Amino acid sequence: MEDAMRQYIELVEEADPSFLFDDDDEGEAVAATPPPGSATSAGGGSIFDAIRDGRPLAPFLPAHANAVDEESGLSALHLAVDSENEGAVELLLAARALPDAVDPQRSTPLHYAALLGSVSLVNLLLGAGSDPAMVDDDGKTPSTLAQREGHKEVAKKLLVALAAPAVSDGLLPGRLPTVDLAAWLHGDTDTREALALAFDEAFRNWGFCSVRGYEELLPEAVITEARTQAVEFFKLPVDEKRRLARVDGVVGYLGPGEETVSDSVGAEAKVGKAQGDPTAKPPVKAAADPVESLNLPAYQEAGITWEAATAAASCPWRAASYLPMSPTGFGPAAVAYFEGVTKLMLELNQLMEAALNLPRDHMHAPFERPGTLLRFAYYPPQPPNGGAASATAPGLRYGEHTDYDGFTILQRDGDDGLSGGLEIELSDGTWAPVPSLPGHLTINIGDLFARWTNDRWRATRHRVTLPKGTAAAAGRLSVVYFTGPHPDTVVSCLPSTKCKCLSGGPQYPPFKAGDHVRMKMLAATAAAREGTANGEGGTLV
Ligand SMILES: O=C(O)CCC(=O)C(=O)O
Ligand SMILES: [Fe+2]
């Protein structure tokens, strides 16, 4: 095994979850700021001259560790890396030079090291906490540059670092593991192997990851159009939206308070592990969720025959009365989104096959006619004190829950690097925000995948909190694609040595995908149907 890979595995094994997602600084570029005074020493010349000439840096440190050359806009660290002066790089980092200073093109020292293809410089910088996810003005990460230049070893190291939680000294803020789909689609065998490994570790440790590089499957313009149309839809008078409520009150339009997602926790207990499910926790006390949603399912309603969802023409909810007449653009925009995000799902399934060493195309048959649900969720503005959030769960927009099915592909507000309220439960029971970054989707898995993988992968509990202060006055839109196999699929432990089913370990009894998902959906909407929710409830058609 490659050294980089071994190091990565060691890092992941040592990682402490409690440091993940402490994302105050997530994604922020740290501008290289010159220290007060000049970067010139009495000893002659500047720190930049000393680096260029290979002279001792001691007279300039630590005072000028973050000096910026006025002419070029480069930090001392940029220059030291560019000069391949490892000694200077070490001294600067030890003197607390900012590892992610940016030059006028927003390139970091790690971009420089990647372009040079220097393994040792990349190691030094990553070790000092350089962020491999930083993008320059051209939207390139260091790993993209290394790949472009044919520096395979460096590219692989950076890809693995990108997907791994930042652990360095355990005190630095962590980040959501990130998987670059473009690298998966176009990378060589080594690259794909590294990504599959990272994918497995992400779901094994956190149950969540971030995905980028999906543009060729799901273009940004399609996302924007779907979001724009959905926002217009939710502005419609409530009577008009209610026309899209469905007879069973489980899918279609659900008004504010008609869902209590935390009621779904534990609803799957009936299909629990024969030996007892050690991860099952008692259901949390339910409060109706102040959210309204339009849910476009592939299969849930009796009487609707499921047709192949990968072909837009036969998408089951397209011809049915699921879609609003107004705004007129919403239907086509939803179909375009559905097509793109379904392609994305199929790639994630292939990553899953590689990650779990499953036979190639193992996921193909169950997903040929997948049981998906496309959900547009709108969290209306709330008064700053938490208003409509109920007394039992003040400050929540969407209660604690695990998702029900396969991959959840979440597109949410947030070009600001903030979480927008999404939080996950860490293994010590504390909650941590999940940063949302431009050009990234958040992926997590639901209980069905956790069971299918015999709990190798985690269905992590999460919730949406109400932002504090005036931010609560802004509405919030999420576009969520719940993926899953055809409802008739019998789910029993995947034939992967990684899932320990082949060796006869404890397993869940087989269950039907559709039964499981349906049970959870019914549980989440039961209170509204029975008229006990504290929301306004609604007349179902
Ligand atoms: O809106 C979000 O950020 C998350 C929504 C969610 O967890 C869900 O719809 O299952
Ligand atoms: Fe969720």
Coordinates of C-alpha atoms and ligand atoms in Angstrom, one line a residue:
M1 CA 0.0 0.0 0.0
E2 CA 1.2 3.5 -0.8
D3 CA 2.6 5.5 2.1
A4 CA 0.0 8.3 1.6
M5 CA -2.8 5.8 1.9
R6 CA -1.4 4.3 5.0
Q7 CA -0.9 7.7 6.6
Y8 CA -4.5 8.6 5.7
I9 CA -5.9 5.5 7.3
E10 CA -3.9 6.2 10.4
L11 CA -5.2 9.7 10.5
V12 CA -8.8 8.7 10.1
E13 CA -8.4 6.0 12.8
E14 CA -7.0 8.6 15.2
A15 CA -9.6 11.2 14.3
D16 CA -11.6 12.6 17.2
P17 CA -15.2 13.3 16.0
S18 CA -15.7 16.0 18.6
F19 CA -13.4 18.3 16.6
L20 CA -15.2 17.9 13.4
F21 CA -17.4 20.6 12.0
D22 CA -16.3 23.2 14.4
D23 CA -16.5 25.4 11.4
D24 CA -16.1 28.9 12.4
D25 CA -13.4 29.5 9.9
E26 CA -14.7 27.0 7.3
G27 CA -13.9 28.0 3.8
E28 CA -12.6 31.4 4.6
A29 CA -9.6 32.7 2.8
V30 CA -7.1 34.2 5.1
A31 CA -5.7 37.2 3.4
A32 CA -2.0 37.7 3.8
T33 CA -1.7 40.8 5.9
P34 CA 1.6 42.6 6.2
P35 CA 2.7 43.1 9.8
P36 CA 3.0 46.7 11.1
G37 CA 6.2 48.3 10.0
S38 CA 8.4 47.3 7.2
A39 CA 9.7 43.9 6.3
T40 CA 13.2 45.2 6.2
S41 CA 15.7 44.3 8.9
A42 CA 18.6 46.2 10.1
G43 CA 20.7 43.3 8.9
G44 CA 20.2 44.4 5.3
G45 CA 17.5 43.8 2.7
S46 CA 14.1 42.3 3.3
I47 CA 12.9 38.9 4.3
F48 CA 12.0 38.4 0.6
D49 CA 15.7 39.1 -0.4
A50 CA 16.8 36.7 2.3
I51 CA 14.6 34.0 0.9
R52 CA 15.6 34.6 -2.6
D53 CA 19.3 34.7 -1.7
G54 CA 19.1 31.7 0.6
R55 CA 20.3 33.8 3.5
P56 CA 19.3 33.1 7.2
L57 CA 15.8 34.2 8.1
A58 CA 16.4 34.4 11.8
P59 CA 16.8 38.2 11.9
F60 CA 13.3 38.6 10.3
L61 CA 11.4 36.1 12.5
P62 CA 8.9 36.0 14.0
A63 CA 8.1 39.6 13.3
H64 CA 7.9 39.3 9.5
A65 CA 6.6 35.7 9.2
N66 CA 3.5 37.1 7.5
A67 CA 5.1 39.9 5.5
V68 CA 3.7 40.5 2.0
D69 CA 5.8 41.7 -0.8
E70 CA 4.2 45.0 -2.0
E71 CA 5.1 44.5 -5.6
S72 CA 4.1 40.9 -6.2
G73 CA 1.5 40.5 -3.5
L74 CA 3.2 37.3 -2.4
S75 CA 3.6 36.3 1.2
A76 CA 7.0 35.2 2.5
L77 CA 5.6 31.7 2.6
H78 CA 4.5 31.8 -1.0
L79 CA 8.0 32.9 -2.0
A80 CA 9.7 30.3 0.1
V81 CA 7.6 27.5 -1.5
D82 CA 8.1 28.9 -4.9
S83 CA 11.9 28.9 -4.3
E84 CA 11.6 25.3 -3.1
N85 CA 13.4 26.4 0.0
E86 CA 12.2 23.8 2.4
G87 CA 14.2 25.2 5.3
A88 CA 12.7 28.6 4.9
V89 CA 9.2 27.0 4.7
E90 CA 9.8 25.2 8.0
L91 CA 11.0 28.3 9.7
L92 CA 8.2 30.4 8.5
L93 CA 5.6 27.8 9.6
A94 CA 7.2 27.5 13.0
A95 CA 7.0 31.3 13.3
R96 CA 3.3 31.0 12.7
A97 CA 3.1 32.1 9.1
L98 CA -0.5 31.7 7.9
P99 CA -0.5 28.5 5.9
D100 CA -3.5 29.6 3.8
A101 CA -2.4 33.2 2.9
V102 CA -3.6 34.0 -0.6
D103 CA -1.8 35.8 -3.4
P104 CA -3.6 38.3 -5.8
Q105 CA -5.0 35.3 -7.7
R106 CA -6.2 33.7 -4.4
S107 CA -3.6 30.9 -4.7
T108 CA -2.3 29.5 -1.5
P109 CA 1.2 28.2 -0.9
L110 CA -0.3 24.8 -1.3
H111 CA -1.3 25.7 -4.8
Y112 CA 2.3 26.6 -5.5
A113 CA 3.6 23.3 -4.0
A114 CA 1.0 21.4 -6.0
L115 CA 2.1 23.1 -9.3
L116 CA 5.7 22.2 -8.5
G117 CA 4.8 18.6 -7.7
S118 CA 6.8 18.7 -4.5
V119 CA 5.7 15.9 -2.1
S120 CA 7.9 17.2 0.7
L121 CA 6.5 20.8 0.5
V122 CA 2.9 19.5 0.2
N123 CA 3.6 17.4 3.3
L124 CA 5.0 20.3 5.2
L125 CA 2.0 22.5 4.4
L126 CA -0.7 19.9 5.0
G127 CA 1.0 19.2 8.3
A128 CA 0.8 22.8 9.2
G129 CA -3.0 22.8 8.5
S130 CA -3.1 24.1 4.9
D131 CA -6.6 23.6 3.5
P132 CA -6.6 21.4 0.4
A133 CA -10.1 22.6 -0.4
M134 CA -9.1 26.2 -1.1
V135 CA -9.9 27.3 -4.7
D136 CA -8.0 30.0 -6.6
D137 CA -9.6 32.6 -8.9
D138 CA -9.9 30.0 -11.6
G139 CA -11.9 27.7 -9.2
K140 CA -9.0 25.2 -9.0
T141 CA -7.9 23.4 -5.9
P142 CA -4.3 22.3 -5.4
S143 CA -5.2 18.7 -6.3
T144 CA -6.7 19.9 -9.6
L145 CA -3.5 21.7 -10.5
A146 CA -1.3 18.7 -9.6
Q147 CA -3.5 16.5 -11.8
R148 CA -3.3 18.9 -14.6
E149 CA 0.5 19.0 -14.4
G150 CA 0.7 15.2 -14.2
H151 CA 2.1 15.2 -10.6
K152 CA 0.4 11.9 -9.8
E153 CA 1.7 11.3 -6.3
V154 CA 1.0 14.8 -5.2
A155 CA -2.4 14.8 -6.7
K156 CA -3.3 11.6 -4.9
K157 CA -2.0 12.9 -1.6
L158 CA -4.1 16.1 -2.0
L159 CA -7.2 14.2 -3.0
V160 CA -7.0 12.0 0.1
A161 CA -6.3 15.0 2.3
L162 CA -9.3 16.7 0.7
A163 CA -11.6 13.8 1.6
A164 CA -10.2 13.3 5.1
P165 CA -11.3 15.2 8.1
A166 CA -8.6 17.7 9.2
V167 CA -7.0 16.2 12.3
S168 CA -3.5 17.7 12.4
D169 CA -3.1 18.5 16.1
G170 CA -6.8 18.0 17.0
L171 CA -7.2 21.6 17.8
L172 CA -7.7 23.0 14.3
P173 CA -11.2 23.3 13.1
G174 CA -12.3 20.3 11.1
R175 CA -14.3 20.2 7.9
L176 CA -16.7 17.9 6.2
P177 CA -14.9 15.3 4.2
T178 CA -15.1 16.3 0.6
V179 CA -15.3 14.1 -2.5
D180 CA -14.5 15.5 -5.9
L181 CA -16.9 13.8 -8.4
A182 CA -15.0 15.3 -11.4
A183 CA -11.9 13.5 -10.2
W184 CA -14.0 10.3 -9.8
L185 CA -15.4 10.6 -13.3
H186 CA -12.1 11.4 -15.0
G187 CA -9.4 10.3 -12.7
D188 CA -7.0 7.3 -13.2
T189 CA -7.3 4.1 -11.3
D190 CA -5.2 5.3 -8.4
T191 CA -7.3 8.4 -8.0
R192 CA -10.5 6.5 -8.1
E193 CA -9.3 4.0 -5.5
A194 CA -8.3 6.9 -3.2
L195 CA -11.7 8.5 -3.6
A196 CA -13.5 5.3 -2.9
L197 CA -11.5 4.8 0.2
A198 CA -12.2 8.3 1.3
F199 CA -15.9 7.8 0.5
D200 CA -16.1 4.7 2.7
E201 CA -14.3 6.4 5.6
A202 CA -16.6 9.4 5.4
F203 CA -19.8 7.4 5.8
R204 CA -18.2 5.0 8.2
N205 CA -17.0 7.8 10.6
W206 CA -19.5 10.6 10.0
G207 CA -22.4 9.4 7.9
F208 CA -22.0 12.7 6.0
C209 CA -19.7 14.1 3.3
S210 CA -19.6 17.0 0.9
V211 CA -19.5 16.5 -2.9
R212 CA -18.3 18.9 -5.5
G213 CA -17.3 18.6 -9.2
Y214 CA -20.8 17.5 -10.1
E215 CA -21.4 20.2 -12.7
E216 CA -21.5 17.9 -15.7
L217 CA -24.2 15.8 -14.1
L218 CA -26.2 18.5 -12.4
P219 CA -25.4 21.9 -13.8
E220 CA -25.5 24.9 -11.5
A221 CA -28.0 26.6 -13.9
V222 CA -30.5 23.7 -13.3
I223 CA -30.1 24.1 -9.6
T224 CA -30.7 27.8 -9.7
E225 CA -33.7 27.5 -11.9
A226 CA -35.3 24.9 -9.7
R227 CA -34.7 27.0 -6.6
T228 CA -36.1 30.1 -8.2
Q229 CA -39.2 28.4 -9.3
A230 CA -39.7 26.7 -6.0
V231 CA -39.4 30.0 -4.1
E232 CA -42.2 31.4 -6.3
F233 CA -44.3 28.3 -5.7
F234 CA -44.1 28.7 -1.9
K235 CA -45.3 32.3 -2.2
L236 CA -48.6 31.1 -3.6
P237 CA -51.8 31.4 -1.5
V238 CA -52.1 28.4 0.8
D239 CA -55.3 27.1 -0.9
E240 CA -53.6 26.8 -4.2
K241 CA -50.7 24.9 -2.6
R242 CA -53.1 22.6 -0.8
R243 CA -54.5 21.5 -4.1
L244 CA -51.3 19.5 -4.3
A245 CA -51.9 17.7 -1.0
R246 CA -52.3 13.9 -1.6
V247 CA -54.9 11.6 -0.3
D248 CA -52.6 9.8 2.1
G249 CA -51.1 12.9 3.6
V250 CA -47.6 11.5 3.3
V251 CA -46.4 13.0 0.0
G252 CA -47.4 15.8 -2.3
Y253 CA -47.8 19.2 -0.5
L254 CA -47.5 19.2 3.2
G255 CA -48.3 22.5 5.0
P256 CA -46.5 23.9 8.0
G257 CA -47.0 21.6 11.0
E258 CA -48.2 18.6 9.0
E259 CA -44.9 16.8 9.5
T260 CA -43.2 15.9 12.8
V261 CA -40.1 14.3 11.5
S262 CA -38.8 13.3 15.0
D263 CA -41.8 10.9 15.3
S264 CA -40.1 8.8 12.7
V265 CA -37.2 8.0 15.0
G266 CA -37.4 4.4 16.1
A267 CA -40.3 3.6 13.8
E268 CA -38.1 1.0 12.1
A269 CA -37.6 -0.8 15.4
K270 CA -39.8 -3.6 14.1
V271 CA -37.2 -4.6 11.6
G272 CA -34.3 -4.2 14.1
K273 CA -31.4 -6.5 14.5
A274 CA -32.3 -10.0 15.7
Q275 CA -29.7 -9.6 18.5
G276 CA -31.0 -6.2 19.5
D277 CA -29.9 -3.0 17.9
P278 CA -27.3 -1.3 20.1
T279 CA -27.6 2.0 18.2
A280 CA -31.4 2.4 18.6
K281 CA -32.3 5.2 20.9
P282 CA -35.7 6.0 22.2
P283 CA -37.7 8.3 20.0
V284 CA -37.3 12.0 20.9
K285 CA -40.3 13.9 22.1
A286 CA -42.1 15.1 19.0
A287 CA -42.9 18.7 18.0
A288 CA -44.5 19.6 14.7
D289 CA -42.0 21.1 12.2
P290 CA -42.4 24.6 11.0
V291 CA -41.7 23.7 7.4
E292 CA -43.8 23.3 4.3
S293 CA -42.8 21.0 1.5
L294 CA -43.7 19.6 -1.9
N295 CA -42.7 15.9 -2.1
L296 CA -42.5 14.3 -5.5
P297 CA -42.3 10.5 -4.9
A298 CA -41.5 7.7 -7.2
Y299 CA -43.8 5.2 -5.7
Q300 CA -45.5 5.7 -2.4
E301 CA -49.1 6.0 -3.4
A302 CA -51.1 3.0 -4.0
G303 CA -52.4 2.8 -7.6
I304 CA -49.5 4.7 -9.1
T305 CA -47.6 2.3 -11.2
W306 CA -43.9 3.0 -11.1
E307 CA -42.1 3.7 -14.3
A308 CA -38.4 4.0 -14.9
A309 CA -37.4 7.2 -13.2
T310 CA -34.2 7.6 -15.0
A311 CA -36.2 8.6 -18.1
A312 CA -37.7 12.0 -17.6
A313 CA -40.6 11.2 -20.0
S314 CA -41.8 8.5 -17.7
C315 CA -41.1 10.2 -14.4
P316 CA -44.2 9.2 -12.4
W317 CA -45.0 12.5 -11.0
R318 CA -44.6 14.4 -14.2
A319 CA -47.9 13.6 -15.7
A320 CA -49.7 13.1 -12.5
S321 CA -51.4 16.0 -10.6
Y322 CA -48.3 16.4 -8.4
L323 CA -47.0 19.5 -10.0
P324 CA -48.3 23.0 -9.6
M325 CA -49.9 24.8 -12.6
S326 CA -48.2 27.9 -11.3
P327 CA -45.5 29.0 -11.6
T328 CA -45.5 27.5 -15.1
G329 CA -41.8 27.1 -15.1
F330 CA -41.7 24.9 -12.0
G331 CA -42.7 21.6 -13.7
P332 CA -39.9 21.7 -16.3
A333 CA -37.4 23.0 -13.7
A334 CA -38.2 20.1 -11.3
V335 CA -37.9 17.5 -14.1
A336 CA -34.5 18.9 -15.1
Y337 CA -33.4 18.8 -11.6
F338 CA -34.7 15.3 -11.2
E339 CA -32.8 14.2 -14.3
G340 CA -29.5 15.7 -13.2
V341 CA -29.7 14.6 -9.6
T342 CA -30.6 11.1 -10.7
K343 CA -27.4 10.9 -12.8
L344 CA -25.6 12.0 -9.7
M345 CA -27.2 9.3 -7.7
L346 CA -26.1 6.6 -10.1
E347 CA -22.4 7.8 -9.8
L348 CA -22.7 7.8 -6.0
N349 CA -23.9 4.2 -6.3
Q350 CA -20.8 3.3 -8.3
L351 CA -18.6 5.0 -5.7
M352 CA -20.4 2.9 -3.1
E353 CA -19.6 -0.3 -5.1
A354 CA -16.0 0.7 -5.2
A355 CA -15.9 1.8 -1.6
L356 CA -17.4 -1.5 -0.3
N357 CA -15.6 -3.8 -2.8
L358 CA -18.9 -4.9 -4.1
P359 CA -19.2 -6.7 -7.4
R360 CA -19.3 -4.1 -10.2
D361 CA -22.8 -3.0 -11.0
H362 CA -24.2 -4.7 -7.9
M363 CA -26.4 -1.6 -7.3
H364 CA -27.6 -1.5 -10.8
A365 CA -30.6 -3.7 -10.7
P366 CA -32.2 -2.3 -7.5
F367 CA -31.7 1.2 -8.8
E368 CA -32.8 0.6 -12.4
R369 CA -36.2 1.8 -11.2
P370 CA -35.2 3.5 -8.0
G371 CA -37.6 4.6 -5.2
T372 CA -36.7 8.2 -4.9
L373 CA -38.3 11.3 -3.4
L374 CA -37.6 14.8 -4.6
R375 CA -38.5 17.2 -1.8
F376 CA -38.6 21.0 -1.9
A377 CA -38.7 22.2 1.7
Y378 CA -39.4 25.8 2.6
Y379 CA -38.8 27.0 6.2
P380 CA -40.8 30.2 6.5
P381 CA -39.4 33.2 8.3
Q382 CA -39.8 33.0 12.1
P383 CA -39.9 35.7 14.7
P384 CA -36.5 36.0 16.4
N385 CA -37.6 34.3 19.6
G386 CA -38.4 31.1 17.7
G387 CA -42.1 31.8 17.3
A388 CA -43.8 28.9 15.6
A389 CA -41.2 26.4 16.8
S390 CA -43.1 24.6 19.5
A391 CA -42.5 24.8 23.2
T392 CA -41.1 21.2 23.3
A393 CA -38.5 22.0 20.7
P394 CA -37.8 25.7 20.7
G395 CA -35.6 27.0 18.0
L396 CA -35.9 24.0 15.7
R397 CA -36.9 24.2 12.0
Y398 CA -36.8 20.5 11.5
G399 CA -36.7 18.0 14.3
E400 CA -34.0 15.4 15.2
H401 CA -34.1 12.5 12.8
T402 CA -32.2 10.1 10.7
D403 CA -33.1 9.9 7.0
Y404 CA -35.0 6.8 5.9
D405 CA -33.5 5.6 2.7
G406 CA -30.3 5.5 0.7
F407 CA -28.2 8.5 -0.1
T408 CA -29.7 11.9 0.6
I409 CA -28.4 14.6 -1.8
L410 CA -29.0 17.9 -0.1
Q411 CA -28.8 21.3 -1.9
R412 CA -29.4 24.1 0.5
D413 CA -28.9 27.9 0.9
G414 CA -25.5 29.0 1.7
D415 CA -22.9 30.7 -0.4
D416 CA -21.6 32.0 2.9
G417 CA -19.9 28.9 4.2
L418 CA -22.4 28.8 7.1
S419 CA -24.6 25.9 8.0
G420 CA -28.0 27.5 7.6
G421 CA -29.0 25.6 10.7
L422 CA -28.2 22.0 9.7
E423 CA -26.5 20.2 12.5
I424 CA -25.4 16.7 13.1
E425 CA -25.1 14.7 16.3
L426 CA -21.5 13.8 17.1
S427 CA -20.7 10.5 18.9
D428 CA -20.4 12.3 22.2
G429 CA -24.0 13.5 21.9
T430 CA -23.2 17.2 21.1
W431 CA -24.5 18.9 18.0
A432 CA -22.2 20.5 15.3
P433 CA -23.1 22.7 12.3
V434 CA -22.5 21.3 8.9
P435 CA -21.0 24.0 6.7
S436 CA -22.5 24.7 3.3
L437 CA -20.1 25.9 0.6
P438 CA -20.8 27.2 -2.9
G439 CA -20.5 24.5 -5.5
H440 CA -20.9 21.7 -2.9
L441 CA -23.8 19.4 -2.1
T442 CA -24.2 17.6 1.2
I443 CA -24.6 13.9 1.1
N444 CA -25.6 11.6 4.0
I445 CA -27.2 8.2 4.3
G446 CA -30.5 7.0 5.7
D447 CA -31.3 4.0 7.9
L448 CA -31.9 1.7 4.9
F449 CA -28.2 2.1 3.8
A450 CA -27.0 1.7 7.4
R451 CA -28.8 -1.6 7.6
W452 CA -27.8 -2.7 4.1
T453 CA -24.2 -2.2 5.1
N454 CA -24.8 -3.9 8.4
D455 CA -24.0 -0.6 10.2
R456 CA -20.6 -0.1 8.6
W457 CA -22.0 3.2 7.4
R458 CA -23.8 5.4 9.8
A459 CA -27.2 7.1 9.5
T460 CA -26.3 10.1 11.6
R461 CA -29.0 12.0 13.4
H462 CA -29.4 15.6 12.3
R463 CA -31.7 18.5 12.6
V464 CA -32.3 22.1 11.4
T465 CA -32.0 24.8 14.0
L466 CA -33.4 28.3 13.8
P467 CA -30.6 30.8 13.3
K468 CA -30.2 33.3 16.1
G469 CA -31.3 36.9 15.9
T470 CA -32.5 38.5 12.7
A471 CA -31.3 35.6 10.4
A472 CA -34.5 33.8 11.5
A473 CA -36.5 36.4 9.7
A474 CA -35.2 35.0 6.4
G475 CA -37.0 32.0 4.8
R476 CA -34.8 29.0 3.9
L477 CA -35.2 26.6 1.0
S478 CA -33.7 23.2 0.7
V479 CA -33.9 20.9 -2.3
V480 CA -33.5 17.3 -1.0
Y481 CA -33.3 14.1 -3.1
F482 CA -33.8 11.0 -1.1
T483 CA -32.5 8.1 -3.1
G484 CA -33.2 4.4 -2.5
P485 CA -33.8 1.1 -4.3
H486 CA -37.0 0.0 -5.9
P487 CA -39.6 -0.5 -3.1
D488 CA -39.8 -4.2 -3.7
T489 CA -36.1 -4.7 -3.1
V490 CA -35.4 -7.1 -0.3
V491 CA -32.6 -5.5 1.8
S492 CA -30.3 -8.0 3.5
C493 CA -26.6 -7.5 4.2
L494 CA -24.5 -6.5 1.2
P495 CA -22.1 -9.2 -0.1
S496 CA -19.0 -7.2 1.1
T497 CA -16.3 -8.5 3.4
K498 CA -16.3 -4.9 4.8
C499 CA -19.8 -5.3 6.0
K500 CA -18.9 -8.5 7.8
C501 CA -22.0 -10.4 6.6
L502 CA -20.1 -13.0 4.7
S503 CA -18.4 -14.1 8.0
G504 CA -21.7 -14.8 9.7
G505 CA -21.7 -11.9 12.1
P506 CA -25.0 -10.4 13.5
Q507 CA -27.3 -9.1 10.9
Y508 CA -30.7 -7.5 10.5
P509 CA -33.4 -9.7 9.2
P510 CA -34.2 -9.0 5.6
F511 CA -36.9 -6.4 5.0
K512 CA -38.6 -4.8 2.0
A513 CA -37.3 -1.3 1.1
G514 CA -40.7 0.1 0.5
D515 CA -42.1 -1.2 3.8
H516 CA -39.4 0.4 5.8
V517 CA -39.6 3.8 4.1
R518 CA -43.3 3.9 4.1
M519 CA -43.4 3.0 7.8
K520 CA -41.2 6.0 8.6
M521 CA -43.1 8.4 6.4
L522 CA -46.4 7.4 8.0
A523 CA -44.9 7.9 11.5
A524 CA -43.7 11.4 10.6
T525 CA -47.1 12.5 9.4
A526 CA -49.4 10.5 11.8
A527 CA -49.8 13.4 14.2
A528 CA -51.2 15.7 11.5
R529 CA -53.5 13.0 10.2
E530 CA -54.8 12.4 13.7
G531 CA -55.2 16.1 14.2
T532 CA -52.8 16.1 17.2
A533 CA -50.0 18.2 15.7
N534 CA -49.6 21.7 17.1
G535 CA -49.4 23.1 13.6
E536 CA -52.5 24.2 11.8
G537 CA -53.1 20.9 10.1
G538 CA -54.8 20.6 6.7
T539 CA -57.6 19.1 4.8
L540 CA -56.3 16.2 2.8
V541 CA -57.8 15.6 -0.6
Ligands
LIG1 O1 -32.9 21.4 5.1 C1 -31.9 20.8 5.6 O2 -30.8 21.4 5.7 C2 -32.0 19.4 6.0 C3 -33.3 18.8 5.7 C4 -33.4 17.3 6.1 O3 -32.7 16.9 7.0 C5 -34.3 16.5 5.5 O4 -35.1 17.0 4.7 O5 -34.3 15.2 5.8
FE2 FE -32.7 14.7 6.9

